[in-house]
Amino acid sequence: MADENVNVVFKLYCLTVMTLVAAAYTVALRYTRTISTGDMYFSTTAVCLTEVIKLILSLGMLSKETGSFTRLKSAIKEHIFFSPKELLKLSVPSVVYAIQNNMAFVALSNLDAAVYQVTYQLKIPCTALCMVLMLNRSLSRLQWFSVFMLCGGVTLVQWKPAEATKVQVEQNPVQGFMAIAIAVLCSGFAGVYFEKVLKSSDTSLWVRNIQMYLSGIVVTLIGVYATDGESVLEKGFFFGYTPWVCFVVFLASVGGLYTSVVVKYTDNIMKGFSAAAAIVLSTVASVLLFGLQITITFAGGALLVCVSIYLYGLPKQDTSSVGLKDTEKESKQKLVTV
């Protein structure tokens, strides 16, 4: 496909935006769950609304890609209404991503944004393992070394977590860490599964997004009913929403779309390469907004995580993907030299 011939500048642009969105999303979500005044909103409705916005944006991008309403209508009929098997296939990551997104709210209600950002990088070794098992890819010795280094860094961060002095709500660090663990497993599996689906056919990225978000809306609506059904009926779907909550939903929507772009045009694991900068930004914001007190173990662990992410990317700096088979390397040699 011609649109896959993307240059390095475009990839850097995507990863830069991903970094800023990831850091801002984490800090803003933490703020709405611990600092923001007023009635607490329902996190399940925020997750559901995010899926709706993603669907609308994807429809707009598909409309632009097809170029006319007639071709847009034809594409929707072919890939949505007449492809129940494809919808069922994309419902798998929809369910997993729904769980992951809800776990993010639980985690950031109990852990500081910087601690969350560092610990969440366990998704890198989880994703790497899924890539080895599901895509038959291999990792170099340096990459495996960096994976173990990352795990060691996260262990240091959790050994004596930094405390936020300006947060007055009750928190449960154990519950927060368990939520991150579930989110990490979901992120690794769903990301690689979606990448496999994307790269197994020439179907448009935006068509795949629409298929996934349609299933996502159904799944998250079920989550709203099962978790907060009575309260939502009594107080309303948008109860407790503030400009900050709307900002969180917006960031989650944009971040989801950019994640799809990065997976399609580079590699799923490359999402993690921007994490080092996101960790730094989140830490600075946490110190300023939440009064985070940096400990030696936290600083050392965060440094190990950042270095491990850098080392993980070194072997593949000159390619557009990580751990590809020899046949895939040969077929994409032209892209590397552009």
Coordinates of N, CA and C in Angstrom, one line a residue, residues 128-332:
A128 N 6.4 -7.6 24.3 CA 7.4 -8.4 23.6 C 7.2 -9.9 23.7
L129 N 6.7 -10.4 24.9 CA 6.4 -11.8 25.0 C 5.3 -12.2 24.1
C130 N 4.3 -11.3 24.0 CA 3.1 -11.6 23.1 C 3.6 -11.7 21.6
M131 N 4.5 -10.8 21.3 CA 5.0 -10.7 19.9 C 5.8 -12.0 19.6
V132 N 6.6 -12.5 20.5 CA 7.3 -13.8 20.3 C 6.3 -14.9 20.2
L133 N 5.3 -15.0 21.0 CA 4.4 -16.1 21.0 C 3.3 -16.0 19.9
M134 N 2.9 -14.8 19.6 CA 1.8 -14.7 18.6 C 2.2 -14.3 17.2
L135 N 3.4 -13.6 17.1 CA 3.9 -13.2 15.7 C 5.2 -13.9 15.3
N136 N 5.6 -14.9 16.2 CA 6.8 -15.6 15.9 C 8.0 -14.7 15.7
R137 N 8.1 -13.6 16.4 CA 9.3 -12.8 16.3 C 10.3 -13.1 17.3
S138 N 11.5 -12.6 17.1 CA 12.6 -12.9 18.1 C 13.2 -11.6 18.6
L139 N 13.7 -11.7 19.8 CA 14.4 -10.5 20.4 C 15.8 -10.8 20.6
S140 N 16.6 -9.7 20.5 CA 18.1 -9.9 20.6 C 18.4 -10.0 22.1
R141 N 19.7 -10.4 22.4 CA 20.1 -10.5 23.8 C 20.0 -9.1 24.5
L142 N 20.3 -8.1 23.8 CA 20.3 -6.7 24.4 C 18.8 -6.4 24.7
Q143 N 17.9 -6.8 23.9 CA 16.5 -6.5 24.2 C 16.0 -7.3 25.4
W144 N 16.4 -8.5 25.5 CA 16.0 -9.3 26.7 C 16.6 -8.7 27.9
F145 N 17.9 -8.3 27.8 CA 18.5 -7.6 28.9 C 17.8 -6.4 29.4
S146 N 17.4 -5.6 28.4 CA 16.6 -4.4 28.7 C 15.3 -4.7 29.3
V147 N 14.7 -5.8 28.9 CA 13.4 -6.2 29.5 C 13.6 -6.5 31.0
F148 N 14.6 -7.2 31.4 CA 14.8 -7.5 32.8 C 15.2 -6.3 33.5
M149 N 16.0 -5.4 32.9 CA 16.3 -4.1 33.5 C 15.1 -3.3 33.8
L150 N 14.2 -3.3 32.9 CA 12.9 -2.5 33.1 C 12.1 -3.1 34.3
C151 N 12.0 -4.4 34.4 CA 11.3 -5.0 35.5 C 12.0 -4.7 36.8
G152 N 13.4 -4.7 36.8 CA 14.1 -4.3 38.0 C 13.8 -2.8 38.4
G153 N 13.7 -1.9 37.4 CA 13.4 -0.5 37.7 C 12.0 -0.4 38.3
V154 N 11.0 -1.1 37.7 CA 9.7 -1.0 38.3 C 9.6 -1.5 39.7
T155 N 10.4 -2.6 40.0 CA 10.5 -3.1 41.3 C 11.0 -2.1 42.3
L156 N 12.0 -1.4 41.9 CA 12.5 -0.3 42.8 C 11.5 0.8 43.0
V157 N 10.8 1.2 42.0 CA 9.8 2.2 42.1 C 8.7 1.8 43.1
Q158 N 8.3 0.5 43.1 CA 7.3 0.0 44.0 C 7.8 -0.4 45.3
W159 N 9.1 -0.5 45.5 CA 9.7 -0.9 46.8 C 9.4 0.1 47.9
K160 N 9.5 1.4 47.5 CA 9.1 2.4 48.5 C 8.5 3.6 47.6
P161 N 7.2 3.4 47.3 CA 6.6 4.4 46.3 C 6.7 5.8 46.8
A162 N 6.9 6.8 45.9 CA 6.9 8.2 46.3 C 5.5 8.6 46.7
E163 N 5.4 9.5 47.7 CA 4.1 10.0 48.2 C 3.8 11.4 47.7
A164 N 2.5 11.6 47.5 CA 2.0 12.9 47.0 C 1.3 13.6 48.2
T165 N 1.8 14.7 48.6 CA 1.4 15.4 49.8 C 0.1 16.1 49.6
K166 N -0.3 16.5 48.4 CA -1.5 17.3 48.1 C -2.7 16.5 47.9
V167 N -2.6 15.2 47.9 CA -3.7 14.3 47.6 C -4.4 13.9 48.9
Q168 N -5.7 14.3 49.1 CA -6.4 14.1 50.4 C -7.3 12.9 50.4
V169 N -7.5 12.3 49.2 CA -8.5 11.2 49.2 C -7.8 9.9 49.7
E170 N -8.6 9.0 50.1 CA -8.1 7.7 50.6 C -7.6 6.9 49.4
Q171 N -6.5 6.2 49.5 CA -5.9 5.5 48.4 C -5.5 4.1 48.9
N172 N -5.5 3.1 47.9 CA -5.1 1.8 48.2 C -4.0 1.4 47.2
P173 N -2.7 1.5 47.5 CA -1.6 1.2 46.6 C -1.7 -0.2 46.0
V174 N -2.1 -1.1 46.9 CA -2.1 -2.5 46.4 C -3.1 -2.7 45.3
Q175 N -4.3 -2.1 45.5 CA -5.4 -2.2 44.5 C -4.9 -1.5 43.3
G176 N -4.2 -0.4 43.4 CA -3.7 0.4 42.2 C -2.7 -0.5 41.4
F177 N -1.8 -1.1 42.1 CA -0.8 -2.0 41.4 C -1.5 -3.2 40.8
M178 N -2.5 -3.8 41.4 CA -3.2 -4.9 40.8 C -3.9 -4.4 39.5
A179 N -4.5 -3.2 39.6 CA -5.2 -2.7 38.4 C -4.2 -2.4 37.2
I180 N -3.0 -1.9 37.6 CA -1.9 -1.8 36.5 C -1.5 -3.1 36.0
A181 N -1.4 -4.1 36.8 CA -1.0 -5.5 36.3 C -2.0 -6.0 35.3
I182 N -3.3 -5.8 35.6 CA -4.3 -6.3 34.7 C -4.3 -5.4 33.4
A183 N -4.1 -4.1 33.5 CA -4.0 -3.2 32.3 C -2.8 -3.6 31.5
V184 N -1.7 -4.0 32.1 CA -0.5 -4.3 31.4 C -0.7 -5.6 30.5
L185 N -1.3 -6.6 31.1 CA -1.6 -7.8 30.4 C -2.6 -7.6 29.3
C186 N -3.6 -6.7 29.5 CA -4.5 -6.4 28.5 C -3.9 -5.6 27.3
S187 N -3.0 -4.7 27.7 CA -2.3 -3.9 26.7 C -1.4 -4.7 25.8
G188 N -0.7 -5.7 26.4 CA 0.2 -6.5 25.6 C -0.5 -7.4 24.6
F189 N -1.5 -8.1 25.1 CA -2.3 -9.0 24.3 C -3.1 -8.3 23.2
A190 N -3.8 -7.3 23.6 CA -4.7 -6.6 22.6 C -3.9 -5.8 21.6
G191 N -2.8 -5.2 22.0 CA -2.0 -4.5 21.0 C -1.4 -5.4 19.9
V192 N -0.9 -6.5 20.3 CA -0.3 -7.5 19.4 C -1.4 -8.1 18.5
Y193 N -2.5 -8.4 19.1 CA -3.6 -9.0 18.4 C -4.1 -8.1 17.3
F194 N -4.3 -6.8 17.7 CA -4.7 -5.8 16.7 C -3.7 -5.6 15.6
E195 N -2.4 -5.6 16.0 CA -1.4 -5.5 15.0 C -1.4 -6.6 14.0
K196 N -1.6 -7.8 14.5 CA -1.7 -9.0 13.6 C -2.9 -8.9 12.7
V197 N -4.0 -8.4 13.2 CA -5.2 -8.2 12.3 C -4.9 -7.2 11.2
L198 N -4.3 -6.1 11.6 CA -4.0 -5.0 10.7 C -3.1 -5.4 9.6
K199 N -2.0 -6.1 9.9 CA -1.0 -6.5 9.0 C -1.2 -7.8 8.2
S200 N -2.4 -8.4 8.5 CA -2.7 -9.7 7.9 C -3.5 -9.4 6.6
S201 N -3.9 -8.2 6.3 CA -4.7 -7.8 5.2 C -4.5 -6.4 4.8
D202 N -5.0 -6.0 3.6 CA -4.9 -4.6 3.1 C -6.1 -3.8 3.5
T203 N -6.9 -4.2 4.4 CA -8.1 -3.5 4.8 C -7.7 -2.2 5.5
S204 N -8.4 -1.1 5.2 CA -8.0 0.2 5.7 C -7.9 0.2 7.2
L205 N -7.0 1.0 7.7 CA -6.8 1.2 9.2 C -8.1 1.7 9.8
W206 N -8.8 2.7 9.1 CA -9.9 3.3 9.6 C -11.1 2.4 9.6
V207 N -11.2 1.4 8.6 CA -12.2 0.4 8.6 C -12.1 -0.5 9.8
R208 N -10.8 -0.9 10.1 CA -10.6 -1.8 11.3 C -10.9 -1.0 12.6
N209 N -10.6 0.3 12.6 CA -10.9 1.0 13.8 C -12.4 1.1 14.0
I210 N -13.2 1.3 12.9 CA -14.6 1.4 13.0 C -15.2 0.0 13.5
Q211 N -14.7 -1.1 13.0 CA -15.1 -2.4 13.4 C -14.9 -2.6 14.9
M212 N -13.7 -2.2 15.3 CA -13.3 -2.4 16.7 C -14.1 -1.4 17.7
Y213 N -14.3 -0.2 17.3 CA -15.0 0.8 18.1 C -16.5 0.5 18.2
L214 N -17.1 -0.1 17.2 CA -18.5 -0.5 17.2 C -18.7 -1.5 18.3
S215 N -17.8 -2.5 18.3 CA -17.8 -3.5 19.4 C -17.5 -2.9 20.7
G216 N -16.6 -2.0 20.7 CA -16.2 -1.3 22.0 C -17.3 -0.6 22.6
I217 N -18.2 0.1 21.8 CA -19.3 0.8 22.4 C -20.3 -0.1 23.0
V218 N -20.5 -1.3 22.4 CA -21.5 -2.2 23.0 C -20.9 -2.8 24.3
V219 N -19.6 -3.1 24.3 CA -19.0 -3.7 25.5 C -19.0 -2.7 26.6
T220 N -18.6 -1.4 26.3 CA -18.5 -0.4 27.4 C -19.9 0.0 27.9
L221 N -20.9 -0.1 27.1 CA -22.3 0.2 27.5 C -22.8 -0.9 28.5
I222 N -22.4 -2.1 28.2 CA -22.7 -3.2 29.1 C -22.0 -3.0 30.4
G223 N -20.7 -2.5 30.4 CA -20.0 -2.1 31.6 C -20.7 -1.0 32.4
V224 N -21.2 0.0 31.7 CA -21.9 1.1 32.4 C -23.1 0.5 33.1
Y225 N -23.9 -0.3 32.5 CA -25.1 -0.9 33.1 C -24.8 -1.8 34.2
A226 N -23.7 -2.7 34.1 CA -23.4 -3.6 35.1 C -22.8 -3.0 36.3
T227 N -22.0 -1.9 36.1 CA -21.3 -1.3 37.2 C -22.0 -0.1 37.9
D228 N -22.5 0.8 37.1 CA -23.1 2.0 37.6 C -24.5 2.2 37.0
G229 N -25.2 1.1 36.7 CA -26.5 1.2 36.0 C -27.5 2.1 36.8
E230 N -27.8 1.7 38.0 CA -28.8 2.4 38.8 C -28.4 3.9 39.1
S231 N -27.1 4.1 39.4 CA -26.7 5.5 39.6 C -26.8 6.3 38.4
V232 N -26.4 5.8 37.2 CA -26.5 6.5 36.0 C -28.0 6.9 35.6
L233 N -28.9 5.9 35.9 CA -30.3 6.2 35.6 C -30.8 7.3 36.5
E234 N -30.3 7.3 37.8 CA -30.8 8.3 38.8 C -30.2 9.7 38.5
K235 N -28.9 9.7 38.3 CA -28.2 11.0 38.2 C -27.8 11.5 36.8
G236 N -27.9 10.6 35.9 CA -27.6 11.0 34.5 C -26.2 10.5 34.0
F237 N -26.1 10.3 32.7 CA -24.9 9.7 32.1 C -23.7 10.7 32.3
F238 N -24.0 12.0 32.2 CA -22.9 13.0 32.3 C -22.7 13.6 33.7
F239 N -23.2 12.9 34.7 CA -23.1 13.4 36.1 C -21.7 13.6 36.5
G240 N -21.4 14.8 37.1 CA -20.0 15.0 37.6 C -19.0 15.5 36.5
Y241 N -19.5 15.6 35.3 CA -18.5 16.0 34.2 C -18.2 17.5 34.4
T242 N -16.9 17.7 34.2 CA -16.3 19.1 34.3 C -15.4 19.3 33.0
P243 N -14.9 20.5 32.8 CA -14.0 20.7 31.7 C -12.8 19.7 31.7
W244 N -12.3 19.5 32.9 CA -11.2 18.6 33.1 C -11.5 17.1 32.7
V245 N -12.7 16.7 33.0 CA -13.1 15.3 32.7 C -13.3 15.3 31.1
C246 N -13.9 16.3 30.5 CA -14.0 16.3 29.1 C -12.6 16.3 28.4
F247 N -11.6 17.0 29.0 CA -10.3 17.0 28.5 C -9.7 15.6 28.6
V248 N -9.9 14.8 29.7 CA -9.5 13.5 29.8 C -10.1 12.6 28.7
V249 N -11.4 12.7 28.5 CA -12.0 11.9 27.4 C -11.4 12.3 26.0
F250 N -11.2 13.6 25.8 CA -10.6 14.0 24.5 C -9.2 13.4 24.3
L251 N -8.4 13.4 25.4 CA -7.0 12.9 25.3 C -7.1 11.3 25.1
A252 N -8.0 10.7 25.7 CA -8.1 9.2 25.6 C -8.5 8.9 24.1
S253 N -9.4 9.7 23.6 CA -9.9 9.5 22.2 C -8.7 9.7 21.2
V254 N -8.0 10.8 21.3 CA -6.9 11.1 20.4 C -5.8 10.1 20.6
G255 N -5.5 9.7 21.8 CA -4.4 8.8 22.1 C -4.7 7.4 21.5
G256 N -6.0 7.0 21.5 CA -6.4 5.7 20.9 C -6.2 5.7 19.4
L257 N -6.5 6.8 18.8 CA -6.3 6.9 17.3 C -4.9 6.9 16.9
Y258 N -4.1 7.7 17.7 CA -2.6 7.7 17.4 C -2.0 6.4 17.6
T259 N -2.5 5.6 18.6 CA -1.9 4.3 18.9 C -2.2 3.4 17.6
S260 N -3.3 3.5 17.0 CA -3.6 2.7 15.8 C -2.7 3.1 14.7
V261 N -2.4 4.4 14.6 CA -1.5 4.9 13.5 C -0.1 4.3 13.7
V262 N 0.4 4.4 14.9 CA 1.7 3.9 15.2 C 1.8 2.4 15.0
V263 N 0.8 1.7 15.4 CA 0.8 0.2 15.2 C 0.8 -0.1 13.7
K264 N 0.0 0.7 12.9 CA -0.1 0.4 11.5 C 1.2 0.7 10.7
Y265 N 1.7 1.9 11.0 CA 2.8 2.4 10.1 C 4.2 2.1 10.7
T266 N 4.3 1.7 11.9 CA 5.6 1.4 12.5 C 5.6 0.0 13.1
D267 N 5.4 -0.1 14.4 CA 5.3 -1.4 15.1 C 4.7 -1.1 16.4
N268 N 3.9 -2.1 16.9 CA 3.2 -1.9 18.2 C 4.1 -1.6 19.3
I269 N 5.3 -2.2 19.3 CA 6.2 -2.1 20.5 C 6.8 -0.7 20.5
M270 N 6.8 0.0 19.4 CA 7.4 1.4 19.3 C 6.6 2.4 20.1
K271 N 5.4 2.1 20.5 CA 4.6 3.0 21.4 C 5.4 3.2 22.7
G272 N 6.1 2.1 23.1 CA 6.8 2.2 24.4 C 8.1 3.1 24.3
F273 N 8.6 3.4 23.2 CA 9.8 4.2 23.1 C 9.6 5.6 23.5
S274 N 8.4 6.1 23.4 CA 8.1 7.5 23.9 C 7.9 7.6 25.4
A275 N 7.9 6.4 26.0 CA 7.5 6.4 27.4 C 8.5 7.1 28.3
A276 N 9.8 7.1 28.0 CA 10.8 7.7 28.8 C 10.5 9.2 29.0
A277 N 10.2 9.9 27.9 CA 9.9 11.3 27.9 C 8.6 11.5 28.7
A278 N 7.6 10.6 28.5 CA 6.3 10.7 29.2 C 6.5 10.6 30.7
I279 N 7.5 9.7 31.1 CA 7.8 9.5 32.5 C 8.3 10.8 33.1
V280 N 9.2 11.4 32.4 CA 9.8 12.7 32.9 C 8.8 13.8 33.0
L281 N 7.9 13.9 32.0 CA 6.9 14.9 32.0 C 5.9 14.7 33.1
S282 N 5.5 13.4 33.3 CA 4.6 13.1 34.4 C 5.1 13.4 35.8
T283 N 6.4 13.1 35.9 CA 7.1 13.3 37.2 C 7.1 14.8 37.6
V284 N 7.5 15.6 36.6 CA 7.6 17.0 36.8 C 6.2 17.6 37.2
A285 N 5.2 17.1 36.4 CA 3.8 17.6 36.7 C 3.3 17.1 38.0
S286 N 3.7 15.9 38.4 CA 3.3 15.4 39.7 C 3.9 16.2 40.9
V287 N 5.1 16.6 40.7 CA 5.8 17.4 41.8 C 5.1 18.7 41.9
L288 N 4.7 19.3 40.8 CA 4.1 20.6 40.8 C 2.6 20.6 41.3
L289 N 1.9 19.6 40.8 CA 0.4 19.6 41.0 C 0.1 18.8 42.3
F290 N 0.8 17.7 42.5 CA 0.4 16.8 43.6 C 1.3 16.8 44.8
G291 N 2.4 17.6 44.7 CA 3.4 17.6 45.8 C 4.1 16.3 45.9
L292 N 4.4 15.6 44.8 CA 5.1 14.3 44.9 C 6.5 14.5 45.5
Q293 N 6.8 13.7 46.4 CA 8.1 13.7 47.1 C 9.0 12.5 46.5
I294 N 10.0 12.9 45.7 CA 10.8 12.0 45.0 C 11.7 11.3 46.0
T295 N 11.7 9.9 46.0 CA 12.6 9.2 46.8 C 13.8 8.7 46.0
I296 N 14.9 8.2 46.7 CA 16.0 7.7 45.9 C 15.7 6.4 45.1
T297 N 14.8 5.6 45.8 CA 14.4 4.3 45.0 C 13.6 4.6 43.8
F298 N 12.7 5.6 44.0 CA 11.9 6.0 42.8 C 12.7 6.6 41.7
A299 N 13.6 7.5 42.0 CA 14.5 8.1 41.0 C 15.4 7.0 40.3
G300 N 15.9 6.1 41.1 CA 16.8 5.1 40.6 C 16.0 4.1 39.7
G301 N 14.8 3.8 40.1 CA 13.9 2.9 39.3 C 13.5 3.5 38.0
A302 N 13.1 4.8 38.1 CA 12.6 5.5 36.9 C 13.8 5.6 35.9
L303 N 15.0 5.9 36.4 CA 16.2 6.0 35.5 C 16.4 4.7 34.8
L304 N 16.3 3.6 35.6 CA 16.5 2.2 35.0 C 15.5 2.0 33.9
V305 N 14.3 2.3 34.2 CA 13.2 2.1 33.2 C 13.5 2.9 31.9
C306 N 13.8 4.2 32.1 CA 14.1 5.0 30.9 C 15.3 4.5 30.1
V307 N 16.4 4.0 30.8 CA 17.5 3.5 30.1 C 17.2 2.2 29.4
S308 N 16.4 1.3 30.0 CA 16.0 0.1 29.4 C 15.2 0.3 28.2
I309 N 14.3 1.3 28.2 CA 13.5 1.6 27.0 C 14.4 2.0 25.8
Y310 N 15.4 2.8 26.2 CA 16.4 3.3 25.2 C 17.2 2.1 24.6
L311 N 17.6 1.2 25.5 CA 18.4 0.1 25.0 C 17.6 -0.9 24.2
Y312 N 16.3 -1.0 24.5 CA 15.4 -1.9 23.8 C 15.3 -1.4 22.3
G313 N 15.3 -0.1 22.1 CA 15.2 0.4 20.8 C 16.5 0.4 19.9
L314 N 17.6 0.3 20.6 CA 18.9 0.4 19.9 C 19.1 -0.5 18.7
P315 N 18.8 -1.8 18.9 CA 19.0 -2.8 17.8 C 18.2 -2.5 16.5
K316 N 17.1 -1.8 16.7 CA 16.2 -1.6 15.6 C 16.1 -0.1 15.2
Q317 N 17.1 0.7 15.5 CA 17.0 2.1 15.3 C 16.8 2.4 13.8
D318 N 17.4 1.6 12.9 CA 17.3 1.9 11.5 C 16.2 1.2 10.8
T319 N 15.3 0.6 11.5 CA 14.2 -0.1 10.8 C 12.9 0.5 11.3
S320 N 11.8 0.1 10.6 CA 10.5 0.6 11.0 C 9.7 -0.4 11.8
S321 N 10.3 -1.5 12.2 CA 9.7 -2.5 13.1 C 10.7 -3.2 13.9
V322 N 10.2 -3.9 14.9 CA 11.0 -4.6 15.8 C 11.0 -6.1 15.6
G323 N 12.1 -6.8 15.6 CA 12.2 -8.2 15.5 C 11.5 -8.9 14.4
L324 N 11.6 -8.3 13.2 CA 10.9 -8.9 12.0 C 11.7 -10.1 11.6
K325 N 11.0 -11.0 10.9 CA 11.6 -12.2 10.3 C 12.5 -11.7 9.2
D326 N 13.4 -12.6 8.8 CA 14.4 -12.2 7.7 C 13.6 -11.9 6.4
T327 N 12.5 -12.6 6.1 CA 11.8 -12.4 4.9 C 11.1 -11.0 4.9
E328 N 10.6 -10.6 6.1 CA 10.0 -9.3 6.2 C 11.0 -8.2 6.1
K329 N 12.2 -8.5 6.6 CA 13.3 -7.5 6.6 C 13.6 -7.2 5.1
E330 N 13.7 -8.3 4.3 CA 14.1 -8.1 2.9 C 13.0 -7.3 2.1
S331 N 11.7 -7.7 2.5 CA 10.6 -7.1 1.7 C 10.5 -5.6 2.0
K332 N 11.0 -5.1 3.2 CA 10.9 -3.7 3.6 C 12.2 -3.0 3.5

